[in-house]
Coordinates of C-alpha atoms in Angstrom, one line a residue:
M1 CA 10.7 -18.6 4.3
T2 CA 7.5 -20.5 4.1
I3 CA 5.3 -19.4 1.1
M4 CA 1.6 -20.0 1.6
C5 CA -0.8 -20.2 -1.3
K6 CA -4.0 -18.2 -1.5
S7 CA -6.2 -21.2 -1.3
C8 CA -4.6 -22.4 1.9
K9 CA -6.6 -22.1 5.2
I10 CA -4.2 -20.8 7.8
E11 CA -4.8 -20.3 11.5
A12 CA -2.7 -17.1 11.9
M13 CA -1.4 -16.1 15.3
R14 CA -2.3 -12.6 16.2
K15 CA -1.2 -10.2 18.9
E16 CA -0.6 -6.5 19.3
I17 CA 2.4 -4.3 20.0
L18 CA 2.5 -0.7 21.2
K19 CA 4.4 1.6 18.7
K20 CA 6.6 2.9 21.5
D21 CA 7.9 -0.7 22.0
I22 CA 9.0 -1.1 18.3
P23 CA 12.5 0.4 18.9
Q24 CA 13.2 -2.2 21.5
L25 CA 12.0 -5.0 19.2
I26 CA 14.2 -3.7 16.4
K27 CA 17.2 -3.5 18.8
T28 CA 16.6 -7.1 19.9
L29 CA 16.3 -8.3 16.3
A30 CA 19.4 -6.4 15.2
A31 CA 21.4 -7.9 18.1
R32 CA 20.7 -11.4 16.8
H33 CA 20.5 -11.0 13.0
T34 CA 21.7 -8.8 10.2
L35 CA 18.7 -6.5 10.0
Y36 CA 17.7 -4.4 7.0
A37 CA 14.9 -1.8 7.4
P38 CA 13.9 1.6 5.8
I39 CA 15.7 4.7 6.8
K40 CA 15.6 8.3 5.6
K41 CA 18.2 9.3 3.0
G42 CA 17.9 13.0 2.0
R43 CA 14.3 13.3 0.8
E44 CA 14.0 9.7 0.0
F45 CA 14.0 6.3 1.8
V46 CA 16.3 3.3 1.4
F47 CA 16.7 -0.1 2.9
A48 CA 19.9 -0.2 5.0
R49 CA 21.6 -2.4 7.5
I50 CA 20.4 -1.3 11.0
K51 CA 22.6 -0.8 14.0
N52 CA 20.7 2.1 15.5
A53 CA 17.0 1.5 16.0
K54 CA 16.3 5.2 16.2
K55 CA 17.1 5.5 12.4
V56 CA 14.3 3.1 11.4
V57 CA 11.3 4.9 9.7
L58 CA 8.1 2.9 9.7
D59 CA 5.9 5.5 8.0
Y60 CA 7.7 5.7 4.7
S61 CA 6.8 6.0 1.0
T62 CA 8.3 3.8 -1.7
T63 CA 12.1 3.2 -1.2
I64 CA 14.5 4.1 -4.0
L65 CA 15.4 0.5 -4.6
P66 CA 13.0 -2.4 -3.9
P67 CA 13.9 -5.0 -1.3
T68 CA 14.2 -7.6 -4.0
K69 CA 17.6 -6.1 -4.7
L70 CA 18.9 -7.5 -1.4
F71 CA 18.4 -11.0 -2.8
F72 CA 20.0 -10.4 -6.2
P73 CA 22.9 -10.3 -6.9
P74 CA 24.1 -13.0 -4.5
R75 CA 25.5 -12.2 -1.1
E76 CA 26.7 -14.8 1.4
C77 CA 25.0 -13.4 4.5
L78 CA 22.2 -14.2 6.9
F79 CA 19.8 -11.3 7.4
T80 CA 16.4 -10.5 8.7
Y81 CA 14.3 -8.4 6.4
D82 CA 12.1 -5.8 8.1
N83 CA 9.2 -3.5 7.3
V84 CA 8.2 -4.2 3.8
H85 CA 5.2 -2.7 2.0
L86 CA 2.6 -4.9 0.4
V87 CA 3.7 -3.7 -3.1
D88 CA 7.2 -5.1 -2.5
I89 CA 5.9 -8.3 -0.7
H90 CA 4.0 -9.0 -3.9
A91 CA 7.1 -8.4 -6.0
I92 CA 9.2 -10.8 -3.8
L93 CA 6.5 -13.5 -4.3
E94 CA 6.6 -13.0 -8.0
L95 CA 10.4 -13.0 -8.2
D96 CA 10.3 -16.3 -6.2
E97 CA 8.2 -17.8 -9.0
I98 CA 10.8 -16.8 -11.5
M99 CA 13.9 -17.7 -9.5
L100 CA 12.8 -20.8 -7.7
N101 CA 10.5 -22.8 -9.9
K102 CA 11.6 -24.4 -13.2
H103 CA 15.3 -23.7 -12.9
P104 CA 16.1 -22.7 -9.2
D105 CA 18.8 -20.1 -8.8
Y106 CA 21.1 -21.6 -6.1
Y107 CA 22.3 -18.3 -4.6
Y108 CA 18.9 -16.7 -4.6
Q109 CA 17.4 -19.8 -3.0
K110 CA 19.9 -19.9 -0.2
R111 CA 19.3 -16.2 0.7
R112 CA 15.6 -16.6 0.7
E113 CA 15.8 -19.6 3.0
K114 CA 17.7 -17.5 5.5
T115 CA 15.4 -14.5 5.3
T116 CA 12.6 -13.4 7.6
I117 CA 10.2 -10.9 6.2
V118 CA 8.2 -8.4 8.3
G119 CA 5.6 -6.5 6.4
I120 CA 3.9 -3.3 7.4
T121 CA 1.0 -1.2 6.2
G122 CA 2.4 1.9 4.5
N123 CA 1.3 5.3 3.3
D124 CA 1.7 4.3 -0.3
K125 CA -1.5 4.5 -2.3
N126 CA -0.5 1.2 -4.1
D127 CA -1.1 -0.7 -0.8
D128 CA -4.8 -0.5 -1.7
F129 CA -4.0 -1.9 -5.1
H130 CA -2.3 -4.9 -3.5
R131 CA -4.8 -5.5 -0.8
A132 CA -7.2 -6.1 -3.6
L133 CA -4.9 -8.8 -4.8
G134 CA -5.2 -10.6 -1.5
V135 CA -1.4 -10.5 -1.1
D136 CA -1.8 -9.5 2.5
I137 CA -4.0 -12.5 3.4
H138 CA -2.0 -15.7 3.3
Q139 CA 1.4 -15.2 1.9
G140 CA 4.5 -13.2 1.3
Y141 CA 5.7 -12.5 4.8
D142 CA 6.4 -14.1 8.1
L143 CA 5.0 -11.4 10.3
F144 CA 2.8 -8.5 9.3
L145 CA 2.2 -5.2 11.2
E146 CA -1.1 -3.5 10.6
D147 CA -1.5 0.1 11.8
A148 CA -4.1 0.4 14.6
G149 CA -3.5 3.9 16.0
D150 CA -1.0 3.8 18.9
R151 CA -0.2 0.2 18.2
F152 CA 0.2 -2.4 15.5
L153 CA -1.9 -5.6 15.0
A154 CA 0.8 -8.2 14.5
K155 CA -0.1 -11.3 12.5
S156 CA 2.2 -14.3 12.0
I157 CA 1.7 -17.1 9.5
T158 CA 5.1 -18.9 9.8
K159 CA 7.2 -20.4 12.5
K160 CA 9.7 -17.6 11.9
G161 CA 7.0 -15.1 12.6
D162 CA 5.8 -17.0 15.7
R163 CA 9.3 -16.7 17.2
I164 CA 9.2 -12.9 16.8
L165 CA 5.6 -12.8 18.1
S166 CA 6.8 -14.6 21.3
K167 CA 8.8 -11.5 22.3
K168 CA 7.6 -9.8 25.5
W169 CA 6.4 -6.6 23.8
F170 CA 3.6 -8.5 22.0
K171 CA 0.4 -8.8 23.9
P172 CA -2.9 -10.7 23.3
T173 CA -5.3 -8.6 21.3
K174 CA -9.0 -8.0 20.5
I175 CA -8.3 -5.8 17.5
K176 CA -10.0 -7.1 14.4
E177 CA -8.2 -7.5 11.1
Q178 CA -9.2 -5.4 8.1
A179 CA -11.5 -7.4 5.8
P180 CA -9.7 -8.6 2.8
A181 CA -10.8 -7.3 -0.6
K182 CA -11.5 -9.5 -3.6
E183 CA -8.5 -11.5 -4.9
F184 CA -8.2 -9.5 -8.1
S185 CA -8.8 -5.8 -8.5
S186 CA -10.0 -4.0 -11.6
A187 CA -6.7 -2.3 -11.8
Y188 CA -4.8 -5.6 -11.9
Q189 CA -7.2 -7.1 -14.4
H190 CA -6.5 -4.0 -16.5
L191 CA -2.9 -5.1 -16.8
F192 CA -4.0 -8.4 -18.4
E193 CA -6.1 -6.5 -20.9
L194 CA -3.0 -4.5 -22.0
K195 CA -1.3 -7.7 -23.1
S196 CA -3.2 -7.7 -26.4
A197 CA -2.4 -4.0 -26.9
V198 CA 1.3 -4.5 -26.5
E199 CA 1.4 -7.7 -28.5
R200 CA -0.5 -6.3 -31.5
T201 CA 1.0 -2.8 -31.8
K202 CA 4.7 -3.6 -32.3
D203 CA 4.9 -1.3 -35.4
S204 CA 3.0 1.5 -33.7
K205 CA 4.4 5.1 -33.8
V206 CA 3.7 5.3 -30.1
W207 CA 6.8 3.2 -29.5
D208 CA 8.8 5.5 -31.8
K209 CA 7.6 8.5 -29.9
Y210 CA 8.6 7.3 -26.4
A211 CA 11.7 5.5 -27.6
A212 CA 12.9 8.9 -28.9
L213 CA 12.5 10.4 -25.4
C214 CA 14.2 7.4 -23.7
Y215 CA 17.9 7.9 -22.8
G216 CA 18.5 4.1 -22.5
C217 CA 20.1 4.7 -19.1
G218 CA 18.6 1.6 -17.6
N219 CA 17.3 3.4 -14.5
C220 CA 13.9 1.8 -14.8
S221 CA 15.4 -1.7 -14.9
F222 CA 17.7 -1.1 -11.9
V223 CA 14.9 0.2 -9.6
C224 CA 12.2 -2.3 -10.8
P225 CA 11.7 -5.1 -8.2
L226 CA 11.0 -7.5 -11.1
C227 CA 13.8 -6.7 -13.5
F228 CA 16.4 -9.4 -13.1
C229 CA 18.7 -9.1 -16.1
S230 CA 22.2 -9.9 -15.2
N231 CA 25.6 -10.6 -16.7
V232 CA 28.3 -13.1 -15.5
E233 CA 31.9 -12.2 -15.6
D234 CA 35.0 -14.3 -14.9
K235 CA 37.9 -12.6 -13.3
P236 CA 41.0 -14.8 -13.4
S237 CA 43.7 -14.4 -10.7
L238 CA 47.4 -14.1 -11.4
E239 CA 47.7 -17.4 -9.5
K240 CA 47.3 -20.5 -11.7
N241 CA 43.8 -22.0 -11.9
K242 CA 42.3 -19.4 -9.6
G243 CA 39.8 -16.6 -10.0
I244 CA 36.3 -15.4 -9.2
R245 CA 33.0 -15.4 -11.1
E246 CA 30.8 -12.4 -10.5
R247 CA 27.2 -11.8 -11.4
H248 CA 26.1 -8.2 -11.7
Y249 CA 23.1 -6.1 -12.8
D250 CA 22.6 -5.5 -16.5
A251 CA 19.7 -4.1 -18.5
C252 CA 18.0 -5.0 -21.7
F253 CA 18.0 -1.3 -22.6
F254 CA 21.8 -1.6 -23.2
K255 CA 23.0 -2.5 -26.6
S256 CA 25.7 -4.7 -25.1
F257 CA 23.1 -6.9 -23.4
T258 CA 22.1 -8.7 -26.6
T259 CA 25.5 -8.5 -28.2
V260 CA 27.3 -11.9 -28.7
H261 CA 30.7 -13.0 -29.7
A262 CA 31.9 -9.4 -29.4
R263 CA 35.5 -8.3 -29.9
G264 CA 36.0 -4.6 -30.5
D265 CA 33.4 -3.5 -33.0
E266 CA 32.8 -7.1 -34.2
G267 CA 29.9 -9.3 -33.0
F268 CA 26.2 -9.6 -33.5
T269 CA 23.5 -7.7 -31.7
F270 CA 20.0 -9.2 -31.6
E271 CA 18.4 -5.9 -30.9
D272 CA 20.6 -3.3 -32.5
N273 CA 17.9 -0.6 -32.6
H274 CA 17.1 1.3 -29.4
R275 CA 13.4 1.5 -30.4
D276 CA 13.3 -2.3 -30.5
R277 CA 14.9 -2.6 -27.0
F278 CA 12.4 -0.1 -25.7
Y279 CA 9.5 -2.1 -27.0
H280 CA 11.1 -5.4 -25.7
W281 CA 11.1 -4.1 -22.1
Y282 CA 7.3 -3.6 -22.3
H283 CA 6.7 -6.9 -24.2
H284 CA 8.7 -8.9 -21.6
K285 CA 6.7 -7.4 -18.7
F286 CA 3.2 -7.3 -20.1
V287 CA 3.2 -10.2 -22.6
Q288 CA 6.0 -12.7 -22.0
M289 CA 5.8 -12.9 -18.2
L290 CA 2.0 -13.2 -18.4
A291 CA 2.5 -16.3 -20.7
E292 CA 5.2 -17.7 -18.4
I293 CA 3.9 -17.2 -14.9
G294 CA 0.4 -15.9 -15.4
K295 CA 1.3 -12.4 -14.0
P296 CA 2.7 -9.2 -15.5
G297 CA 6.3 -8.3 -14.6
C298 CA 5.0 -5.2 -12.9
V299 CA 3.5 -4.5 -9.4
N300 CA 2.6 -0.9 -10.1
C301 CA 5.2 0.4 -7.5
G302 CA 5.9 3.5 -9.7
R303 CA 9.7 3.5 -9.2
C304 CA 10.4 3.5 -12.9
I305 CA 8.2 6.6 -13.3
K306 CA 9.8 8.4 -10.3
Y307 CA 13.4 7.8 -11.3
C308 CA 13.1 8.2 -15.1
P309 CA 15.3 11.2 -16.1
A310 CA 13.2 11.6 -19.3
G311 CA 9.9 11.7 -17.4
I312 CA 8.4 8.7 -19.2
N313 CA 5.3 7.2 -17.4
F314 CA 4.8 3.6 -18.4
R315 CA 1.1 3.9 -17.6
E316 CA 0.7 6.7 -20.2
V317 CA 2.6 4.6 -22.8
L318 CA 0.4 1.6 -22.3
E319 CA -2.8 3.8 -22.4
E320 CA -1.7 5.3 -25.7
V321 CA -1.0 1.9 -27.1
K322 CA -4.3 0.6 -26.0
K323 CA -6.2 3.6 -27.5
E324 CA -4.4 3.0 -30.8
L325 CA -5.4 -0.7 -30.8
N326 CA -9.0 0.2 -30.0
Q327 CA -9.1 2.7 -32.9
L328 CA -7.6 0.1 -35.2
M329 CA -10.2 -2.4 -34.3
K330 CA -13.0 0.1 -34.9
T331 CA -11.6 0.9 -38.3
L332 CA -11.4 -2.8 -39.2
E333 CA -15.0 -3.3 -38.0
H334 CA -16.1 -0.4 -40.1
K335 CA -14.4 -1.8 -43.2
N336 CA -15.9 -5.2 -42.7
T337 CA -19.4 -3.7 -42.3
R338 CA -19.0 -1.8 -45.6
T339 CA -17.7 -4.9 -47.3
K340 CA -20.8 -6.8 -46.3

């Protein structure tokens, strides 16, 4: 996929397609590619391989697992990736920065090269959050479908998108695009402000309070589009000099994740305390990743909140930490004033 930077000036190709023609488009794409799109599963939505166009749901809320999970761990398959919300497009772009820049991940890179992304406006409130980032202007997708009543305004910014736009169901359009918002929203800027709060409150009782509630199950890590902790395991065959090497999901919430040279009960664990592992998850997302790529490891999709069995809301945790830091700063200022 071609990634376009925010500063690039792009002459996007635009057409429109009637919503009633979408099933035929999906059927055509599925016939030529391995197609993944959102479908209904119980009361939730998931990305699944599509063979029946009637099962595709375009008006969906956040899926259980983010689409980044189709790229990681590795799979040797060619697929087209369809109907992705802005919040997940932004996550894919950020994961690209992690997996493709300094030390490119070979398997991730190959799957991304073979992937076509079709974005769509959704009914998720976080779409507004990501419009404010400008993520829907120049990058993150090959083709984007913007709801316009009984049809979609379709915008292509890559050759892959142009090929889809050349299908007979797309017609010339006079529909105007929604005006892009400012590149950074106050909500996103707020995440940067939280960096200092997380960094300077490591010993806060707020972390004790929420760590005591946390089961350490790893759900938040598994559903997060920007958690990429993994483990590599060799499985030797009974045949001489043969075997397989597998990479599978892991989570920094697990004690075993930071345990080295382990045999039975022996070994050393860098973060033996559950409370420390709980804090590390927040530190990595809101401090370390800001330092490494200039962005927090969070796109505000809310999956970690929705699927946490303990009911922990990361936004509430961060707000409490921030309030504590503000109170600490006021106390220090008061002491300094009295000293003078």
